[in-house]
Amino acid sequence: MTAVLAAAPEVQHAASAAPHAGPAVGPADGLSAEQVLALLPGHPAFPTSVSHRRRQLRGAAVVLRWLSGHPGSGWQQRWCNAGGDAGLGWVDGFVADAPGTRGHKRAEVTAGLRGLLLNGVVRPGYGFFRHYKPGTLITQIIAADATDTFERLKQTAVELGANDHQHNDARVTIAKMVLHTGRGVDQLTVEDFDDYRSAFHGRRIPTGTVLAWDMLRAIGVLPADSSMRQHLRRGPQTTTQLVDRYPIQSAKIRHLLIRYLDERRPAVDYSTLRSLAATLAGTFWVEIERLHPGLDTLHLPANVAEAWKLSLATVTGKDGRVRERRSRFDVMGQVRTFYLDIAEWATEDPFWAAWAAPCPVRRGDTDGTSRSKQKNLAEMHQRVRERMPLLLDLVNAADAHRVFTEGLLQAATAAAMDSDFVHDGLTYRRTTSDPRTRGGPDQVMALNPATGQKINVTREEDDAFWAWAIIETLRHSGVRIEELLELTHLALVSYQLPSTGETVPLLQIVPSKTNEERLLLVSPELASVLACIISRLRHRHGGSVPLVARYDHYEAVTGPPLPHLFQRRWGTGQQVLSTQTVRNLLNATLARTDLRDLAGRPLHFTPHDFRRIFTTEAVSNGLPVHIAAKILGHRNINTTQHYLVIFQDELVRTYRAFLDQRRATRPAAEYREPTDAEWQEFQQHFELRKVELGTCARPYGSPCRHEHSCIRCPVLRVDPKQRPRLVEIIRNLADRIGEAKRNGWHGEVQGLQVSLAEAEKKLVSLDRRATTGEPTLLGIPIIRHT
């Protein structure tokens, strides 16, 4: 063996000579090279062929010789310092001088490396597996397993509905963790999965990891009451963690914000606390430090406060576009509350007294709050006006796509593999399942030969069904999106009317936003949708609705397992739909309809739009507003009234109904048809209103109150043709005033001056009318007798 070691060439590697931390060392870490080589034949996976044994020993000697040329107290440290985890690039140095037997030499070195890995002489980091495919190595690990662990894992994968490709990915994941940690399969922990996920994809979940978790959980290695998704979900963060999400430079301000939020935390829910931390720490103080670095007091200079409020007016989106910040008044209100709370608490606690400072947000800075709310309300009403007439088109599109995909799935399932079938006038070809699609081996795939598009028919049908179910449930119930996802089979209850004994179905809405539980009367349309959902879940899960725990991302908590209605398959299990999935399904349905708004842009629906449309339709059809408030779960009726949208045709119809109702309360004689004599008298009234300078506008049946002194009368409408006459009257009045003054007729002077002032006003009004245009004469109304 010593001769074999001496034959290994010197290989230069660019790895850093500085030692660094790696996996925990194995039991053979301190052995000599000769002892390690003597250890290899004792492993159960050591080759049975004499030639293969010699090849592995020669290759292991080469690797050990290479590692001996690097610093370290043991083989593991030498492996890390030699850069072994960077891949197999160092093997090229061993095969460079053997061009004729390059492949044979490489196979020999890699066989020796496998022997060292199997015996735990070195434990590779996860970075090593980015460059090395451990297929043969994993086969040897399974073969060397004295227990039936891997066989149990294989049976578990079949029970979970995983196909061969998914099972292989999970098996590779487990084998990598075994090689890295040096522990057996039954000794793997949750922390090992965290290390593996962080090393490969950070926050993403590597392929095979979820199934590996489920398999180990099923055989009792991992906790039985935890899935990987539940493990990765963060619970409610501490106040310190919420504040530390933002790069605050001042330690004093950081401590202040943490203590302030701790004071507020008991009185608010977690979602509100998280939003408040984002506003005070992120939108407020981080921006203040950007404008004035090094500031550590709440007493802001006037120029800094004004600069912050100016920057608050706009926000830059991910696309780089600058737009108006819609929440700027809310932000200023929260900052003002922050300062006022400190000022109030300072009267009782000396800690807060040191931080009391003038508020940078003055009372006048938030004067636009009401105007902003009115603007947002008007925009919301316009959204409803645009979407309400098109809601039926969206519903029809969702239902048509559901029926189409359901028929496509039935036709594809009935067709033989690699055969053509026709659905809805189009020809498809049944093809093999894509092994990498989630959902197990029951995926039905079809190929459209005309376009070359490969369709996962099972997934398409599932998406189409849940999109239809979501739209129908939202529009028939008016529930919030979180209330929709919280619906369970237990929420359907019945109530017997005491008067008639009739049994009516009710839908129990669990407390969500307002923490108020309420009951909704289930309409026949909604009952049909819920029945389809329950029937689908029962048909696919042995006659019962599966129990699934739902994660509330608002409160960052996972609820108990319940028979949720809006659940679908995820991986090898069931998962309640997320809010993002609901939005994605709505957007996909809208994309197929090609609906557009008044500006010609693609129409966008949010789940809350259905709630507003539901409210508007209900109240428009006669439901009292206060009853609608109870159905929606609103504590204040004004909130419900903000949901109501008034359409122009509704306005006209309602006003006409008001007139008819008012007319019905008046005496019938007031609405009789006029006689011919009365109508003739009415027409003669308009003839009598004609005077010298124009028309008298006094009401019908009223006498002249100015004794025919028309020049002073405010109801005189001067005819433009009589302007010269009016100018002549003004000149005559001026002459008469002069004559009266000369003769000392002071009473006459005063009366003539009043007449002159009124005449001049009428001349000015006449000239203004001539400038702005003549009014439209409608003429005298004519009553046609039937």
CSV table of N, CA and C in Angstrom, one decimal, residues 282-391:
chain,number,residue,atom,x,y,z
A,282,GLY,N,-39.8,51.6,9.2
A,282,GLY,CA,-39.4,51.7,7.8
A,282,GLY,C,-39.7,53.0,7.1
A,283,THR,N,-41.0,53.3,7.0
A,283,THR,CA,-41.4,54.5,6.2
A,283,THR,C,-41.0,55.8,6.9
A,284,PHE,N,-41.0,55.7,8.2
A,284,PHE,CA,-40.7,57.0,8.9
A,284,PHE,C,-39.2,57.1,9.3
A,285,TRP,N,-38.7,56.3,10.2
A,285,TRP,CA,-37.4,56.6,10.7
A,285,TRP,C,-36.2,56.2,9.8
A,286,VAL,N,-36.3,55.2,9.0
A,286,VAL,CA,-35.3,54.9,8.0
A,286,VAL,C,-35.2,56.0,7.0
A,287,GLU,N,-36.3,56.6,6.6
A,287,GLU,CA,-36.3,57.7,5.7
A,287,GLU,C,-35.7,58.9,6.4
A,288,ILE,N,-36.0,59.1,7.7
A,288,ILE,CA,-35.4,60.3,8.4
A,288,ILE,C,-33.9,60.1,8.4
A,289,GLU,N,-33.4,59.0,8.7
A,289,GLU,CA,-31.9,58.8,8.8
A,289,GLU,C,-31.3,58.9,7.4
A,290,ARG,N,-32.1,58.6,6.3
A,290,ARG,CA,-31.5,58.9,5.0
A,290,ARG,C,-31.4,60.4,4.7
A,291,LEU,N,-32.4,61.1,5.2
A,291,LEU,CA,-32.3,62.6,5.0
A,291,LEU,C,-31.3,63.3,5.9
A,292,HIS,N,-31.2,62.7,7.1
A,292,HIS,CA,-30.3,63.3,8.1
A,292,HIS,C,-29.6,62.2,8.9
A,293,PRO,N,-28.5,61.7,8.4
A,293,PRO,CA,-27.8,60.6,9.0
A,293,PRO,C,-27.3,61.0,10.4
A,294,GLY,N,-27.3,60.1,11.4
A,294,GLY,CA,-26.8,60.3,12.7
A,294,GLY,C,-27.8,60.9,13.7
A,295,LEU,N,-29.0,61.1,13.2
A,295,LEU,CA,-30.0,61.7,14.1
A,295,LEU,C,-30.5,60.7,15.1
A,296,ASP,N,-30.5,61.0,16.4
A,296,ASP,CA,-30.9,60.0,17.4
A,296,ASP,C,-31.9,60.7,18.4
A,297,THR,N,-32.7,61.6,18.0
A,297,THR,CA,-33.7,62.3,18.8
A,297,THR,C,-35.0,62.4,18.0
A,298,LEU,N,-36.1,62.4,18.7
A,298,LEU,CA,-37.4,62.6,18.0
A,298,LEU,C,-37.7,64.1,17.8
A,299,HIS,N,-36.8,65.0,18.3
A,299,HIS,CA,-37.0,66.4,18.1
A,299,HIS,C,-36.4,66.7,16.7
A,300,LEU,N,-37.2,66.6,15.6
A,300,LEU,CA,-36.7,66.7,14.3
A,300,LEU,C,-36.5,68.2,13.9
A,301,PRO,N,-35.4,68.5,13.2
A,301,PRO,CA,-35.3,69.9,12.7
A,301,PRO,C,-36.4,70.1,11.7
A,302,ALA,N,-36.8,71.4,11.6
A,302,ALA,CA,-37.9,71.7,10.7
A,302,ALA,C,-37.7,71.3,9.2
A,303,ASN,N,-36.4,71.5,8.8
A,303,ASN,CA,-36.2,71.2,7.4
A,303,ASN,C,-36.2,69.7,7.1
A,304,VAL,N,-35.8,68.9,8.1
A,304,VAL,CA,-35.8,67.4,8.0
A,304,VAL,C,-37.3,67.0,8.0
A,305,ALA,N,-38.1,67.5,8.9
A,305,ALA,CA,-39.5,67.1,8.9
A,305,ALA,C,-40.2,67.5,7.6
A,306,GLU,N,-40.0,68.6,7.1
A,306,GLU,CA,-40.6,69.0,5.8
A,306,GLU,C,-40.1,68.2,4.6
A,307,ALA,N,-38.8,67.8,4.7
A,307,ALA,CA,-38.3,67.0,3.6
A,307,ALA,C,-38.9,65.6,3.6
A,308,TRP,N,-39.1,65.1,4.9
A,308,TRP,CA,-39.7,63.8,5.0
A,308,TRP,C,-41.2,63.8,4.5
A,309,LYS,N,-41.9,64.8,4.8
A,309,LYS,CA,-43.3,64.9,4.4
A,309,LYS,C,-43.4,65.0,2.9
A,310,LEU,N,-42.4,65.7,2.3
A,310,LEU,CA,-42.3,65.9,0.8
A,310,LEU,C,-42.0,64.5,0.2
A,311,SER,N,-41.1,63.8,0.7
A,311,SER,CA,-40.8,62.5,0.2
A,311,SER,C,-41.9,61.5,0.3
A,312,LEU,N,-42.7,61.7,1.4
A,312,LEU,CA,-43.8,60.8,1.6
A,312,LEU,C,-44.9,60.9,0.6
A,313,ALA,N,-45.0,62.0,-0.2
A,313,ALA,CA,-46.0,62.2,-1.1
A,313,ALA,C,-46.0,61.2,-2.3
A,314,THR,N,-44.8,60.7,-2.6
A,314,THR,CA,-44.7,59.8,-3.8
A,314,THR,C,-44.0,58.5,-3.3
A,315,VAL,N,-44.1,57.5,-4.2
A,315,VAL,CA,-43.4,56.2,-3.9
A,315,VAL,C,-42.9,55.6,-5.3
A,316,THR,N,-41.8,55.0,-5.3
A,316,THR,CA,-41.2,54.4,-6.5
A,316,THR,C,-41.5,52.9,-6.5
A,317,GLY,N,-42.2,52.5,-7.6
A,317,GLY,CA,-42.6,51.1,-7.7
A,317,GLY,C,-41.4,50.2,-8.1
A,318,LYS,N,-41.7,48.9,-8.2
A,318,LYS,CA,-40.6,48.0,-8.6
A,318,LYS,C,-40.2,48.2,-10.1
A,319,ASP,N,-41.1,48.8,-10.9
A,319,ASP,CA,-40.8,49.0,-12.2
A,319,ASP,C,-40.1,50.3,-12.4
A,320,GLY,N,-39.8,51.0,-11.3
A,320,GLY,CA,-39.1,52.3,-11.4
A,320,GLY,C,-39.9,53.5,-11.6
A,321,ARG,N,-41.2,53.3,-11.7
A,321,ARG,CA,-42.1,54.5,-12.0
A,321,ARG,C,-42.5,55.1,-10.6
A,322,VAL,N,-42.6,56.4,-10.6
A,322,VAL,CA,-42.9,57.2,-9.4
A,322,VAL,C,-44.4,57.5,-9.5
A,323,ARG,N,-45.1,57.2,-8.4
A,323,ARG,CA,-46.5,57.4,-8.4
A,323,ARG,C,-46.9,58.0,-7.0
A,324,GLU,N,-48.1,58.5,-7.0
A,324,GLU,CA,-48.6,59.1,-5.7
A,324,GLU,C,-48.8,58.0,-4.6
A,325,ARG,N,-48.4,58.3,-3.4
A,325,ARG,CA,-48.5,57.4,-2.3
A,325,ARG,C,-49.9,57.6,-1.8
A,326,ARG,N,-50.8,56.6,-1.9
A,326,ARG,CA,-52.2,56.7,-1.5
A,326,ARG,C,-52.3,56.6,0.0
A,327,SER,N,-51.4,56.1,0.7
A,327,SER,CA,-51.5,55.9,2.1
A,327,SER,C,-50.7,57.0,2.9
A,328,ARG,N,-50.4,58.1,2.3
A,328,ARG,CA,-49.5,59.1,3.0
A,328,ARG,C,-50.2,59.7,4.2
A,329,PHE,N,-51.6,59.9,4.1
A,329,PHE,CA,-52.3,60.5,5.2
A,329,PHE,C,-52.4,59.5,6.4
A,330,ASP,N,-52.5,58.2,6.0
A,330,ASP,CA,-52.5,57.2,7.1
A,330,ASP,C,-51.2,57.1,7.8
A,331,VAL,N,-50.1,57.2,7.0
A,331,VAL,CA,-48.7,57.2,7.6
A,331,VAL,C,-48.6,58.4,8.5
A,332,MET,N,-48.9,59.6,8.1
A,332,MET,CA,-48.8,60.8,8.9
A,332,MET,C,-49.7,60.7,10.2
A,333,GLY,N,-50.8,60.0,10.0
A,333,GLY,CA,-51.7,59.9,11.2
A,333,GLY,C,-51.1,58.9,12.2
A,334,GLN,N,-50.4,57.9,11.8
A,334,GLN,CA,-49.8,56.9,12.7
A,334,GLN,C,-48.5,57.6,13.3
A,335,VAL,N,-47.8,58.4,12.6
A,335,VAL,CA,-46.6,59.1,13.2
A,335,VAL,C,-47.1,60.1,14.2
A,336,ARG,N,-48.2,60.8,13.9
A,336,ARG,CA,-48.8,61.8,14.9
A,336,ARG,C,-49.2,61.1,16.1
A,337,THR,N,-49.9,59.9,16.0
A,337,THR,CA,-50.3,59.2,17.1
A,337,THR,C,-49.1,58.7,18.0
A,338,PHE,N,-48.0,58.3,17.3
A,338,PHE,CA,-46.8,57.9,18.0
A,338,PHE,C,-46.3,59.0,18.9
A,339,TYR,N,-46.2,60.3,18.4
A,339,TYR,CA,-45.7,61.4,19.2
A,339,TYR,C,-46.7,61.7,20.3
A,340,LEU,N,-48.0,61.7,20.0
A,340,LEU,CA,-49.0,62.1,21.0
A,340,LEU,C,-49.1,61.0,22.1
A,341,ASP,N,-48.9,59.7,21.8
A,341,ASP,CA,-48.8,58.7,22.8
A,341,ASP,C,-47.7,58.9,23.8
A,342,ILE,N,-46.5,59.2,23.2
A,342,ILE,CA,-45.3,59.5,24.1
A,342,ILE,C,-45.6,60.7,25.0
A,343,ALA,N,-46.2,61.7,24.4
A,343,ALA,CA,-46.5,62.9,25.2
A,343,ALA,C,-47.4,62.6,26.4
A,344,GLU,N,-48.4,61.7,26.1
A,344,GLU,CA,-49.4,61.4,27.1
A,344,GLU,C,-48.7,60.4,28.2
A,345,TRP,N,-48.0,59.5,27.7
A,345,TRP,CA,-47.3,58.5,28.7
A,345,TRP,C,-46.3,59.2,29.5
A,346,ALA,N,-45.7,60.4,29.0
A,346,ALA,CA,-44.7,61.1,29.7
A,346,ALA,C,-45.2,61.6,31.0
A,347,THR,N,-46.5,61.8,31.2
A,347,THR,CA,-47.0,62.3,32.5
A,347,THR,C,-47.0,61.3,33.6
A,348,GLU,N,-46.8,60.0,33.2
A,348,GLU,CA,-46.8,59.0,34.2
A,348,GLU,C,-45.5,58.2,34.3
A,349,ASP,N,-44.7,58.2,33.2
A,349,ASP,CA,-43.5,57.4,33.2
A,349,ASP,C,-42.3,58.3,32.8
A,350,PRO,N,-41.3,58.4,33.7
A,350,PRO,CA,-40.1,59.2,33.4
A,350,PRO,C,-39.4,58.8,32.1
A,351,PHE,N,-39.5,57.5,31.7
A,351,PHE,CA,-38.8,57.1,30.5
A,351,PHE,C,-39.3,57.8,29.3
A,352,TRP,N,-40.6,57.9,29.2
A,352,TRP,CA,-41.2,58.6,28.0
A,352,TRP,C,-41.0,60.1,28.1
A,353,ALA,N,-40.8,60.7,29.3
A,353,ALA,CA,-40.6,62.1,29.4
A,353,ALA,C,-39.4,62.5,28.7
A,354,ALA,N,-38.3,61.7,28.7
A,354,ALA,CA,-37.1,62.0,28.0
A,354,ALA,C,-37.2,62.1,26.5
A,355,TRP,N,-38.3,61.4,26.0
A,355,TRP,CA,-38.5,61.3,24.5
A,355,TRP,C,-39.6,62.3,24.0
A,356,ALA,N,-40.3,62.9,24.9
A,356,ALA,CA,-41.4,63.8,24.5
A,356,ALA,C,-40.8,64.9,23.6
A,357,ALA,N,-41.4,65.2,22.5
A,357,ALA,CA,-40.9,66.2,21.5
A,357,ALA,C,-42.1,66.7,20.7
A,358,PRO,N,-41.9,67.9,20.1
A,358,PRO,CA,-43.0,68.4,19.2
A,358,PRO,C,-43.2,67.4,18.0
A,359,CYS,N,-44.4,67.2,17.7
A,359,CYS,CA,-44.8,66.3,16.6
A,359,CYS,C,-44.5,67.0,15.2
A,360,PRO,N,-43.7,66.3,14.4
A,360,PRO,CA,-43.5,66.9,13.0
A,360,PRO,C,-44.7,67.0,12.1
A,361,VAL,N,-45.7,66.2,12.5
A,361,VAL,CA,-47.0,66.2,11.7
A,361,VAL,C,-47.9,67.2,12.4
A,362,ARG,N,-48.2,68.3,11.8
A,362,ARG,CA,-49.1,69.3,12.4
A,362,ARG,C,-50.5,68.9,12.0
A,363,ARG,N,-51.5,69.5,12.8
A,363,ARG,CA,-52.9,69.1,12.6
A,363,ARG,C,-53.3,69.4,11.1
A,364,GLY,N,-52.8,70.5,10.6
A,364,GLY,CA,-53.1,70.9,9.2
A,364,GLY,C,-52.6,70.0,8.2
A,365,ASP,N,-51.5,69.2,8.5
A,365,ASP,CA,-50.9,68.3,7.5
A,365,ASP,C,-51.9,67.2,7.1
A,366,THR,N,-52.8,66.8,8.0
A,366,THR,CA,-53.8,65.7,7.8
A,366,THR,C,-55.1,66.2,7.4
A,367,ASP,N,-55.2,67.5,7.0
A,367,ASP,CA,-56.5,68.0,6.6
A,367,ASP,C,-57.0,67.4,5.3
A,368,GLY,N,-56.1,66.8,4.5
A,368,GLY,CA,-56.6,66.2,3.2
A,368,GLY,C,-57.0,64.8,3.4
A,369,THR,N,-57.1,64.3,4.7
A,369,THR,CA,-57.5,62.9,4.9
A,369,THR,C,-59.0,62.7,4.4
A,370,SER,N,-59.9,63.6,4.7
A,370,SER,CA,-61.3,63.4,4.3
A,370,SER,C,-61.4,63.4,2.8
A,371,ARG,N,-60.7,64.4,2.2
A,371,ARG,CA,-60.7,64.5,0.7
A,371,ARG,C,-60.1,63.3,0.0
A,372,SER,N,-59.0,62.7,0.6
A,372,SER,CA,-58.4,61.5,0.1
A,372,SER,C,-59.4,60.3,0.2
A,373,LYS,N,-60.1,60.2,1.3
A,373,LYS,CA,-61.1,59.1,1.5
A,373,LYS,C,-62.2,59.3,0.5
A,374,GLN,N,-62.6,60.5,0.2
A,374,GLN,CA,-63.7,60.7,-0.7
A,374,GLN,C,-63.2,60.3,-2.1
A,375,LYS,N,-62.0,60.6,-2.4
A,375,LYS,CA,-61.4,60.3,-3.7
A,375,LYS,C,-61.4,58.7,-3.9
A,376,ASN,N,-60.9,58.1,-2.8
A,376,ASN,CA,-60.8,56.6,-2.9
A,376,ASN,C,-62.2,56.0,-3.0
A,377,LEU,N,-63.1,56.6,-2.3
A,377,LEU,CA,-64.5,56.1,-2.3
A,377,LEU,C,-65.1,56.2,-3.7
A,378,ALA,N,-64.8,57.4,-4.4
A,378,ALA,CA,-65.3,57.6,-5.7
A,378,ALA,C,-64.7,56.6,-6.7
A,379,GLU,N,-63.4,56.3,-6.5
A,379,GLU,CA,-62.7,55.3,-7.4
A,379,GLU,C,-63.3,53.9,-7.2
A,380,MET,N,-63.6,53.6,-5.9
A,380,MET,CA,-64.1,52.3,-5.6
A,380,MET,C,-65.5,52.2,-6.3
A,381,HIS,N,-66.3,53.2,-6.2
A,381,HIS,CA,-67.6,53.2,-6.8
A,381,HIS,C,-67.5,53.0,-8.3
A,382,GLN,N,-66.5,53.7,-8.9
A,382,GLN,CA,-66.3,53.6,-10.3
A,382,GLN,C,-65.9,52.2,-10.7
A,383,ARG,N,-65.1,51.5,-9.9
A,383,ARG,CA,-64.7,50.1,-10.1
A,383,ARG,C,-66.0,49.2,-10.2
A,384,VAL,N,-66.9,49.5,-9.2
A,384,VAL,CA,-68.1,48.6,-9.2
A,384,VAL,C,-69.0,48.9,-10.4
A,385,ARG,N,-69.1,50.2,-10.8
A,385,ARG,CA,-69.9,50.5,-12.0
A,385,ARG,C,-69.3,49.9,-13.3
A,386,GLU,N,-68.0,49.7,-13.4
A,386,GLU,CA,-67.4,49.1,-14.5
A,386,GLU,C,-67.5,47.6,-14.5
A,387,ARG,N,-67.4,47.0,-13.3
A,387,ARG,CA,-67.4,45.5,-13.2
A,387,ARG,C,-68.7,44.9,-13.0
A,388,MET,N,-69.7,45.6,-12.4
A,388,MET,CA,-71.0,44.9,-12.2
A,388,MET,C,-71.7,44.5,-13.4
A,389,PRO,N,-71.7,45.3,-14.5
A,389,PRO,CA,-72.4,44.8,-15.7
A,389,PRO,C,-71.6,43.7,-16.4
A,390,LEU,N,-70.3,43.5,-16.1
A,390,LEU,CA,-69.5,42.5,-16.8
A,390,LEU,C,-69.4,41.2,-15.9
A,391,LEU,N,-70.0,41.2,-14.7
A,391,LEU,CA,-69.8,40.1,-13.8
A,391,LEU,C,-70.4,38.8,-14.4
